[in-house]
Every structure is written in C-alpha cells, then in structure tokens.
Amino acid sequence: MCKNNGSPPMQDNNKAAIQDRMILLRRKYLAQLHERRPQITDFITACSMGGANDTVFQQMRQCAHNFAGSGASYGFSYISQTAADLETALDNRASIEKLRTLTEDLLQACNKALEMIDNMPKFSSEAELNSLEQIAQQFKPVILITDDDPVIRDLVVALFKREAEVMTANNGAKALDIIRHHKPALVLLDDGLADMRGIDLLEQVKKDPLTAKIPVIMLTANKKPLDIELAKSIGAFDYVTKPFELRYLAEKVAPVLKNLNRTLLIADNDAAILDLFTEKFKGTGVRLLLAKNGLEAVEIIGQNKVKLAILDWIMPGMDGPAVLQRIRSNPDTKYIPVLFLTSKRKETDIKKAYAMGATGYIIKPFIPDQVVSRSLKLLGITETAAKPA
C-alpha cells in the first residue's frame, strides 16, 4: 500500500476547483441576465403604450427563446418555464395584455435570480477570477508529461504537440496541480521523481473519482517486474520502459490520441449555452469548436474535420435547419451526425428535423451531463479516455 504524504485529499481539491468554475459560469449567466433586463422592461413599456411592432416582437421572442433554453441548465428552472410560456404566447400572437403579464412574470423570475448574486461566493482576487476564466475557455485536449529529465519532456512535447497541448511537470506536486485544474486527457508519468514516486502519484489519481478515468502511461527506467505489475494493478493504462523508440511510444499513445482527434461543433447564439458546454466538455478529449450563428457554423465545418455538430434551431443569419441542409448536401460532410438542441417542441418541428436527416433532437431546457454523454457515444470516445461526469 502506498503511503499518504499528509497533503489535503486530491478529491477535495478537485471538487473545489469544479465548484469555482461552476460559480464563475453562474455569475456570468447572471451578468447576462442583468444586461438583458432592459430589453424585458422596454417590451413591457411598449405593450403598455401600444408601440410593440414586429421588430420588437421578434427581438423579445429571441430573448425569451434564449432564456427558455439556458435557465434550467444553470439551476434556474423558473426562468426557463416563464420564458417558454412567453415564447409560446409570442408564437401564437396572444393578446397584448397576456404578453405583458407573461413578460412581467419573466422579469420577476430574472429579478429573483439576480438576488442570488450577492449571496454567491466571492473570488479572492481579480487575478483568481481571470485564472478561472482562462481555465473555462480552454478547448484543446491536454497531455501531461511528468519527468525530471528535461530531455524527455522536450521529446514528448515535440512528438505530440500537433495532436494536443502538451504540458510539462518536473515533479509530482506540480503534476498533481495540473491534473486538478486541467484534467488532462492523458498523463505520461516517470516513476523516479524527486519529491515522490510516480506509482504513489498514480495511486492518488486512480483513487479520486474525479480523475480515476484519466489514462496514465508509466514512462520510466524502472523495469522491476513487481513494480510493473503494481502499476498495472493500480490502474496504469500502459507501461513503457526507458530507453524507448519514438515509434514504440507513439504506438502506445495512439489509442488515446484517437480520442483526442474528435472535433465537436456547437452552434448557438446564446453565450450562456456555449459557456456551459465549454466547461462540461473540458477534459473529455474532445476538440470543441463554437459558433454564434449558422453562418459561422458552416464556415467552421468547411475548415475543420467536424465529427459531430450540435445545432440550435433559431439563430441569426442562418437557422439550424439551413445549416443541416448544407451539411447533408455536401458529399464531404453528409454523414456527420447532427443533433438539434432547441426549445422548439412541436411535433411538426421534430418530424421536420428527422426528415431532413437529423441524428437526434434534444429539447431545451436540458440536463448538460446527458448531452455530454450522448455526444461522447456518437464521437466514439471510450469511457477510459473521457473525463468522469
């Protein structure tokens, strides 16, 4: 049994880091609510004064559509419900009186949510907030090489830098910090580190449910059969002994790199949805590309080998069905799986989506982890190489 060095449990640190990132996302969402609140009050005024024209109606419908789709995913189900009721009423051209009442309900729901911001945990400094912001915005999968030999570190960086962002650590403490905050898609780990054995670090990683599924390949001069068996029994993905040939290491890493080359496009004009998935797909080995509208989505698909697309239905410039039509009409992209993620719930819309060739249809509000799980299956990412939910 490997000894505990007395440091705080890694699981607690991981949970704290995840909580910090989710707090950041919720604060950003509430900031967006605050920015959109004048649009709600202006619509109420326009309804009262009889000045709500088609442009005003369309703008309010888009606002309600966004709120309906993202509120519950951030823990504000009452925002999603009131916004969905308003969106339906706008679609059905309900009476001005009813629209005003529903809009007032939405304003009240937003105000209720905004009251929470003063009670949310504060970050200790602006630098900490910016650091978390950077963490939340990282899309590229990470490989961590932990070795006290700079030659080995440089070699691994050169070998795999095209497939992933390669981070380096020369000791176990730094490696643990990187694993906690970046959730690498793969760890290459020396056993003979200055501050701890790599096998001890491996055991800490595998005992923590939040990091247990990260594949770890031992990369070490230790050729003792008992240690090799111990590492594999703890959960090492593989064991490579030094000195090694580059081709041999590449072959050992290939099964994991296969998962790193999965590119997912998410197109949604609601920044809150994009922020949420940026966090949720972090560490899964997925290369995440984001589009704010249909035109951006088409451009991204044309420039990248996208393996899965998740599309909102209503987007400015070009809507989701038009993007799907472009995808299916191009021989190079016609077989890309496409999921709709939308608040449009009419049976006619669902049938239309499948008739056009949609792979799946998810109605907002949604459970983010279920969308992530479904996406990973469609991308063919194995459970071993994906971050635990």
XYZ file of C-alpha atoms in Angstrom, residues 20 31 35 66 122 126 133 141 164 217-218 269 309 326-327 359 388:
17
model
C -15.170 27.528 -8.535
C -24.460 39.122 -15.575
C -27.699 43.047 -19.380
C -32.590 32.078 -25.094
C -16.701 35.773 -3.962
C -9.467 39.640 -9.841
C -11.882 32.367 -16.893
C -7.092 18.450 -25.115
C -2.714 18.218 -28.227
C 1.040 5.622 -19.084
C 4.115 4.958 -16.963
C -26.457 32.253 -30.362
C -22.496 19.007 -34.791
C -25.818 22.472 -46.150
C -24.218 19.593 -44.256
C -29.454 12.257 -35.901
C -15.909 11.260 -15.454
